[in-house]
C-alpha positions as MATLAB code, in Angstrom:
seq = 'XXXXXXXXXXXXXXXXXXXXXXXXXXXXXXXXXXXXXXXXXXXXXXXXXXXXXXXXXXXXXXXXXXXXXXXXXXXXXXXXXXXXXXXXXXXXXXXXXXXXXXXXXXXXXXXXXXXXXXXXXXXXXXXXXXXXXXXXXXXXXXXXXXXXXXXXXXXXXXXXXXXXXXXXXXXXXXXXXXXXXXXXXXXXXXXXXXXXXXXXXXXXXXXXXXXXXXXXXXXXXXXXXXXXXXXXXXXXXXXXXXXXXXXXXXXXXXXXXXXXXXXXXXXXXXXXXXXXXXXXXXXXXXXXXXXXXXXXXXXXXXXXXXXXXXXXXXXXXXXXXXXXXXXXXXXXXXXXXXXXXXXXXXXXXXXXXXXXXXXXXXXXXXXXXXXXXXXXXXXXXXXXXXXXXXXXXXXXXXXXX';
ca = [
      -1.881   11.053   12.169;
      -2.124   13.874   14.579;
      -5.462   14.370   15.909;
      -5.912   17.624   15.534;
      -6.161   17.062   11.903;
      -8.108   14.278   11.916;
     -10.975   15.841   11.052;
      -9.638   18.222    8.186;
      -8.255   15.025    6.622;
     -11.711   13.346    6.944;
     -13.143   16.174    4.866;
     -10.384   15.881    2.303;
     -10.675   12.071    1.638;
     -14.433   12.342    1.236;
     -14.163   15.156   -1.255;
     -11.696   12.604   -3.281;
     -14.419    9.865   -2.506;
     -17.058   12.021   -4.660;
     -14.507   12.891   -6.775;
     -14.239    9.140   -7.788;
     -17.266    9.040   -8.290;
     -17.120   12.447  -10.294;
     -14.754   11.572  -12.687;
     -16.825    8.466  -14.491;
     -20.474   10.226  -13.899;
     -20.986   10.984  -17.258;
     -19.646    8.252  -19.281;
     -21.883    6.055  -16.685;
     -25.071    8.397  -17.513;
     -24.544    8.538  -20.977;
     -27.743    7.068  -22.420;
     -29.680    9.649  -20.150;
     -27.500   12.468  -20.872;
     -27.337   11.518  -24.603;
     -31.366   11.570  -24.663;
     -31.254   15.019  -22.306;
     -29.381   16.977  -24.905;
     -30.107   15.229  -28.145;
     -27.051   14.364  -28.229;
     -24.768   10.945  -29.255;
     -21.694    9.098  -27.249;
     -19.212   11.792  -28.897;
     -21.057   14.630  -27.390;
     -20.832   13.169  -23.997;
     -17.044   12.403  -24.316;
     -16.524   16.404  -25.745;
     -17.922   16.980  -22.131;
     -15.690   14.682  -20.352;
     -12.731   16.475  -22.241;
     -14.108   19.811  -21.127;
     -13.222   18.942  -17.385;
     -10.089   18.170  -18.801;
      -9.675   21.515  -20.169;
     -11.406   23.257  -17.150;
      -8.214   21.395  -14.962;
      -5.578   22.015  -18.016;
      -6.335   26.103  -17.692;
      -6.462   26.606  -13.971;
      -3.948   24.458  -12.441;
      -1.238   27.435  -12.319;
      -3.494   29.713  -10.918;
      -5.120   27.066   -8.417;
      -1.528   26.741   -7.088;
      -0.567   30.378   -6.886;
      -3.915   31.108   -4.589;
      -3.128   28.102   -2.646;
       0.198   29.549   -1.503;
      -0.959   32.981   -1.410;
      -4.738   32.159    0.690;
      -4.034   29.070    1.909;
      -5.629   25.472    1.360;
      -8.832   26.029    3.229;
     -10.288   28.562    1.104;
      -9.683   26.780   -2.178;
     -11.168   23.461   -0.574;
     -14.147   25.062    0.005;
     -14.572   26.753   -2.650;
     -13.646   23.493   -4.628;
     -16.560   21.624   -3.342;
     -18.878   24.520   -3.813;
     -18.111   24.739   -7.589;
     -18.217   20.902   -7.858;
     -22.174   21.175   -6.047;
     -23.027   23.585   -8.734;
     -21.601   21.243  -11.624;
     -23.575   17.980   -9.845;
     -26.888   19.712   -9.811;
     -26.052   21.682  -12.833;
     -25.768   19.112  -15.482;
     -29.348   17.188  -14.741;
     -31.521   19.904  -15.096;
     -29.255   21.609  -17.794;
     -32.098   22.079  -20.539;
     -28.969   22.428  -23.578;
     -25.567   20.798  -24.346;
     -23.898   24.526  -24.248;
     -24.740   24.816  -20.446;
     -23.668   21.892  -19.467;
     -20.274   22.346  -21.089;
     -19.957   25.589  -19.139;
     -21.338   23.022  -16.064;
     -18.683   20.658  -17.325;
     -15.513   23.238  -17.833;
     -16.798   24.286  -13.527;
     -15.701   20.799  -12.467;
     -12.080   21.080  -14.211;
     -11.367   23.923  -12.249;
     -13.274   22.249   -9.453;
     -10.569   20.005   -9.325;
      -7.891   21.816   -9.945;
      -8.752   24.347   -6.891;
      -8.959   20.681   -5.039;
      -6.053   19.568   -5.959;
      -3.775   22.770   -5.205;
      -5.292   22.728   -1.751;
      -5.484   18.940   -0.666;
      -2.177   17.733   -1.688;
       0.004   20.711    0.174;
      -2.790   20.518    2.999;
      -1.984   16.978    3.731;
       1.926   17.022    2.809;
       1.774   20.110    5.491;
      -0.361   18.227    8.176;
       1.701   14.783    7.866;
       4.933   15.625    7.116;
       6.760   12.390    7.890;
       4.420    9.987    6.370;
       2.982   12.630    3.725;
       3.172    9.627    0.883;
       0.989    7.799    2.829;
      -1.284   10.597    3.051;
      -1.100   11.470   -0.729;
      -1.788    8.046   -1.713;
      -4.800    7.414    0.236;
      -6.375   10.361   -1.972;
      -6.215    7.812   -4.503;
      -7.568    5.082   -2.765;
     -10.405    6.862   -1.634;
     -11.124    7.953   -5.147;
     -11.073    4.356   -6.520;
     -13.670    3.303   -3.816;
     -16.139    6.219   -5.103;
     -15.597    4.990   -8.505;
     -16.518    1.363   -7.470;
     -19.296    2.480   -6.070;
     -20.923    4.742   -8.360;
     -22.132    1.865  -10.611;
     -23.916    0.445   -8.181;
     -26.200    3.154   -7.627;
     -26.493    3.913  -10.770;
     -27.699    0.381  -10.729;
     -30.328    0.299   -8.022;
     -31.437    3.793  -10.001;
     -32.304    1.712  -12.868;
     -33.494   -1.169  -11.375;
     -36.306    0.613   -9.516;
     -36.717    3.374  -12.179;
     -35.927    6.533  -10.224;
     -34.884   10.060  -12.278;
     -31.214    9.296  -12.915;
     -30.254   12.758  -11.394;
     -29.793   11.347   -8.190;
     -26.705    9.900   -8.985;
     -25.767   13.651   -9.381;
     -27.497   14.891   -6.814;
     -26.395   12.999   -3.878;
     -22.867   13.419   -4.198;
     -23.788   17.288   -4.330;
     -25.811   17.398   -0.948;
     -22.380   15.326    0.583;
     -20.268   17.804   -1.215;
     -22.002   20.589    0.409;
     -22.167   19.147    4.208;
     -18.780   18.456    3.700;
     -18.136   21.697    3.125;
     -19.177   22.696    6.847;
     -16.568   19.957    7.781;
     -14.100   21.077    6.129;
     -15.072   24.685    7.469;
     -15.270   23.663   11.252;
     -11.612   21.817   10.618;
      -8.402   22.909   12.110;
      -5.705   23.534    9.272;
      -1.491   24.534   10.423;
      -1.591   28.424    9.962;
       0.843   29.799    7.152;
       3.519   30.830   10.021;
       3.180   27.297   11.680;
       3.525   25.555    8.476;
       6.572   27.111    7.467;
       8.168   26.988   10.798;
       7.305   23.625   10.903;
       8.943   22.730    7.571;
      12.017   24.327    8.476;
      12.758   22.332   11.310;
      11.758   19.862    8.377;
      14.246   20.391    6.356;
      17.311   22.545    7.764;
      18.934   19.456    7.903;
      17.604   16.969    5.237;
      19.066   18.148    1.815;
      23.023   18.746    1.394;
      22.445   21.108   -1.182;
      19.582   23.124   -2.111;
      17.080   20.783   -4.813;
      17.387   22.108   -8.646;
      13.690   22.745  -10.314;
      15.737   22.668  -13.668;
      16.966   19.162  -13.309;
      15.208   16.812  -10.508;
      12.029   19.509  -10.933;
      11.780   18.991  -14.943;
      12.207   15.095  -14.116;
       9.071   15.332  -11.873;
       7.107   17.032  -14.072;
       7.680   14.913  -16.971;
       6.757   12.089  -14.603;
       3.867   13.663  -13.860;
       2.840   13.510  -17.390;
       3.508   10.165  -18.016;
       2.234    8.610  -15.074;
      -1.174   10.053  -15.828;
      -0.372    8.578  -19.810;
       0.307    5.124  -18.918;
      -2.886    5.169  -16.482;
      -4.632    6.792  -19.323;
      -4.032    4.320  -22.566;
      -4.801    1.529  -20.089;
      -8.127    3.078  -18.953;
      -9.131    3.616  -22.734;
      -7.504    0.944  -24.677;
      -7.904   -2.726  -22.000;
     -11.445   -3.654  -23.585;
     -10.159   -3.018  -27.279;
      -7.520   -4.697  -26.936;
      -8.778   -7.545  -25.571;
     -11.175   -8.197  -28.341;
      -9.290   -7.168  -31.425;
      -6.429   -8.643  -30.188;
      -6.853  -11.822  -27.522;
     -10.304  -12.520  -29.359;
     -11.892  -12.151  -26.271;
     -16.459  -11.587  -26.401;
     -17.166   -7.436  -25.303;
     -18.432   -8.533  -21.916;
     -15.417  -10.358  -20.983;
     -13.109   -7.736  -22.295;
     -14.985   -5.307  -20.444;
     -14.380   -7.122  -16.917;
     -10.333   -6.458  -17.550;
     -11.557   -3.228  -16.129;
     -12.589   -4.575  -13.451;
      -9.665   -6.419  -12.992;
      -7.468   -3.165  -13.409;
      -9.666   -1.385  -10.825;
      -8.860   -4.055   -8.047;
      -5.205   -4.136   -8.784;
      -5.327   -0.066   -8.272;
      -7.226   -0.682   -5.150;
      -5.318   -3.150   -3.534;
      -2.256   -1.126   -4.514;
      -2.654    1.786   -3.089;
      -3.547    0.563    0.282;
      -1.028   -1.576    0.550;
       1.478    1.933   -0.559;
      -0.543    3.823    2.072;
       0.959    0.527    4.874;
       4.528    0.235    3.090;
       5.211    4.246    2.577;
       8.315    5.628    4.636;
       8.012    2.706    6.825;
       9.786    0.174    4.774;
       9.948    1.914    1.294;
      10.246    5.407    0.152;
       8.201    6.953   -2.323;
      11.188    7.538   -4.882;
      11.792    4.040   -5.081;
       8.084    3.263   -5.828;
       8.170    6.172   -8.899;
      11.068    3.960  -10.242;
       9.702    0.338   -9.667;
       6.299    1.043  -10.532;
       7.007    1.669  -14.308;
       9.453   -0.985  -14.859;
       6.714   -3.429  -13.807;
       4.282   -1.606  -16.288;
       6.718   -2.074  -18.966;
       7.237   -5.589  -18.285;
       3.825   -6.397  -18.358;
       2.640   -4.302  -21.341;
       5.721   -6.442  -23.313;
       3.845   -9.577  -21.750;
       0.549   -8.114  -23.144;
       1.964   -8.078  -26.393;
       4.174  -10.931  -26.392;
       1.221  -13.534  -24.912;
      -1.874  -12.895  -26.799;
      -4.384  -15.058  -24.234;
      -7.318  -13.767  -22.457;
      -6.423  -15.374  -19.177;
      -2.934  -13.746  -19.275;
      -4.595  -10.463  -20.590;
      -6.695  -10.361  -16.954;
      -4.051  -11.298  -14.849;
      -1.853   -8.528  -16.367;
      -4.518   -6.076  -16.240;
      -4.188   -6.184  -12.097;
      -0.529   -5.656  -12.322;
      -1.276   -2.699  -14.839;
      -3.893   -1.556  -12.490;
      -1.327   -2.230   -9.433;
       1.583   -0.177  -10.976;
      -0.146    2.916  -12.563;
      -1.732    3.460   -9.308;
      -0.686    5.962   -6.774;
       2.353    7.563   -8.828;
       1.177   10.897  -10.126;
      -0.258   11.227   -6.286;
       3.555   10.211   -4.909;
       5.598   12.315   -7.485;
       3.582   15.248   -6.043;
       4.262   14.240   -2.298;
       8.350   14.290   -3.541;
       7.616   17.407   -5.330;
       6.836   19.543   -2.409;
       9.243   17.893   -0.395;
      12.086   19.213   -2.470;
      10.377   22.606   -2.877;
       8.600   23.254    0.045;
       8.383   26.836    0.072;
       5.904   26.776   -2.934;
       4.414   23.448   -2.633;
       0.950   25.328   -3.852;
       2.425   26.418   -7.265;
       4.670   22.793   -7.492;
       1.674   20.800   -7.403;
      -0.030   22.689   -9.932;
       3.000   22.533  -12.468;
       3.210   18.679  -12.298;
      -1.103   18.298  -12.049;
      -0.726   20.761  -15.399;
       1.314   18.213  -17.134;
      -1.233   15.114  -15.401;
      -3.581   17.238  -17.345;
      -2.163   17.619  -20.690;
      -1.597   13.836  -20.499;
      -5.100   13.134  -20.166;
      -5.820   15.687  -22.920;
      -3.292   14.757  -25.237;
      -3.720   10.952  -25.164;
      -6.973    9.799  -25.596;
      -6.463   11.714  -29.118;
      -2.685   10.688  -29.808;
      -3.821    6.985  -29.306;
      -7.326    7.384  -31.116;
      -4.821    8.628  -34.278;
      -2.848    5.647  -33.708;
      -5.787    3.225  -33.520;
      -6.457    4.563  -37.136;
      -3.392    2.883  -38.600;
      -5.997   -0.365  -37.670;
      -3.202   -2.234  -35.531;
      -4.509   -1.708  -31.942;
      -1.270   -3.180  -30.684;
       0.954   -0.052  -31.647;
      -1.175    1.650  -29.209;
       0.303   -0.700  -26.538;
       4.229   -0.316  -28.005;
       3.428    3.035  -27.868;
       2.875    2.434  -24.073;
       5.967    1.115  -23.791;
       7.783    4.306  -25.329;
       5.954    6.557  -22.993;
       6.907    3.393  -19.773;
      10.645    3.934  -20.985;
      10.728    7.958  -20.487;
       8.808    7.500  -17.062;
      11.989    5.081  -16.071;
      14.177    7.116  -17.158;
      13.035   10.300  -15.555;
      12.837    8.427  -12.171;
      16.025    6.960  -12.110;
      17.862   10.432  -12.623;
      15.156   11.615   -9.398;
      15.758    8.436   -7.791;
      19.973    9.528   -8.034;
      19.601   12.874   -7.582;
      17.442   12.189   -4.233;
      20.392    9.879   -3.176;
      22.629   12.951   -3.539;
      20.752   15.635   -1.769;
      19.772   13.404    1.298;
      21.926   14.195    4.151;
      21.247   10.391    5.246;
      21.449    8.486    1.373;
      19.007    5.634    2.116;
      16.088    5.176   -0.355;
      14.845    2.076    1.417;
      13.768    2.470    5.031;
      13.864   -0.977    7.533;
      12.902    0.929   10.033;
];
């Protein structure tokens, strides 16, 4: 990394750290929250859905302003917005307020989004999977680490609203970070990427074929990570007759295997292996392990394949985005909000497509369900995987340095 950047970087990956952290607050507060607001477990989850929605409805925009403003602005503005929802939702006095609180921190993120992920691809251009990815990684480690506060909260009986309200205090110093930061100008960045890529592609990338592809893996990279998130624990006891707390820990297990995956992606990227490979691998070995899932009904095979499920949903909506604005550079702002729109319908559209399903009573169609959606992810990156092979000037996918 150039060190120039170093420090605008820094701000980024600790916004993504909160965000982590951000993005399982509620459902980890929900017997405070649920008492706050009078409120039961479906309330809380109407809220989660509401950031959803907040993301879903702004992502086009967030993407247009980054090209047109820049990445700074939004960033800041992200983490200001994502203060407000923090301190917001404790000391919201009814549910309707903190739904508006809730709907902030969608477009919290989006604004985030649309200005990190060009931001980095901008400042690291030759190793900008490895820069994409880490945004992941550091947003697993926040997520690890919110329980444990929440935990010594508890423990020592403090107001639960610190768990908010820290993360809002580091939002908002961060914000000065972020401020103080050198970011490329708009002139430098462009000149800069077409020096990039004068030479890289033969022929000009097509938004209507290797675009569509992208954006359709967008949505179902954020679908597989999604019915795994929801459906692990169910599964495990319905279907490997496995006792809650156990079934729980496959969680756990899924959380480490996302960890470990996308630090080892942030090492590998570019250096040995090319983030259009990874887009194509990854799903083939989540559809080999959901058929294992489904084939071997045994709890110690059900936690070993939850790492690999945890190891190959991780990273790829974050990597389709880095190959994204490589092909279409010019409006990497607006690209990444297309493919984070369809990331967002995904998480909208799932948790209620598979809740239908799980009416039928046979949790496993759920998980051959899985497989369906594993199948078009495949088959969208092979077609990007060819089509990158035929725009490259150099054709090599796999890089031995």
């Amino acid at each position: 990394m150039k060190n120039q950047y170093l420090k605008a970087a820094s701000g980024m990956y600790i916004n993504y750290f909160l965000l982590g952290m951000v993005n399982i607050i509620l459902a980890s507060n929900m017997p405070s929250l649920t008492e706050q607001w009078d409120t039961d477990s479906t309330g809380i989850s109407y809220l989660i859905a509401a950031i959803g929605i907040g993301r879903l409805l702004t992502y086009g925009l967030s993407g247009v302003l980054s090209d047109k403003f820049g990445r700074k602005p939004l960033i800041m503005v992200s983490s200001v917005i994502m203060g407000v929802f923090l301190i917001g939702i404790p000391f919201s006095p009814t549910y309707e307020m903190a739904f508006v609180f809730a709907l902030l921190a969608g477009i919290s993120n989006s604004a985030m989004d649309a200005g990190t992920y060009p931001a980095l691809t901008e400042m690291f251009p030759e190793s900008a999977g490895s820069a994409s990815v880490m945004v992941k990684a550091f947003g697993s480690l926040g997520a690890t680490i919110l329980p444990f506060i929440i935990l010594f909260l508890t423990t020592n009986q403090l107001f639960y609203g610190f768990a908010f309200l820290v993360p809002a205090v580091i939002y908002f110093m961060n914000m000065f970070l972020v401020l103080s930061a050198s970011f490329p100008s708009k002139s430098e960045a462009v000149s800069k990427e077409e020096d990039l890529h004068s030479n890289r592609f033969i022929t000009e990338p097509k938004f209507w074929s290797e675009g569509v592809a992208l954006i359709i893996i967008g949505f179902t990279s954020t679908a597989l990570f999604t019915v795994s998130q929801i459906w692990l624990p169910s599964f495990g006891q319905e279907v490997a007759g496995m006792q809650s707390s156990s079934a729980i820990k496959l969680l756990s297990y899924y959380s480490v295997g996302s960890l470990i995956s996308v630090l080892l992606l942030s090492i590998l990227l570019n250096k040995w292996i090319k983030p259009v490979t990874v887009i194509l691998l990854y799903p083939m070995i989540t559809l080999l392990t959901v058929i294992i899932i489904l084939t071997i009904h045994s709890p110690i095979v059900l936690s070993i394949s939850s790492f690999f499920l945890g190891a190959s949903t991780a990273g790829i909506f974050q990597l389709t985005i880095a190959i994204m604005t490589e092909l279409f550079w010019r409006k990497k702002g607006t690209v990444t909000g297309i493919v984070a729109t369809a990331s967002s319908l995904a998480s909208v559209i799932l948790p209620i497509a598979t809740g239908l399903i799980a009416k039928s009573g046979d949790i496993s169609h759920i998980f051959l369900f899985d497989c369906f959606i594993a199948t078009i992810g495949i088959l969208a990156a092979a077609f990007v995987y060819y089509r990158y092979k035929k725009l490259k000037q150099h054709q090599t996918i796999f890089n031995h340095g």
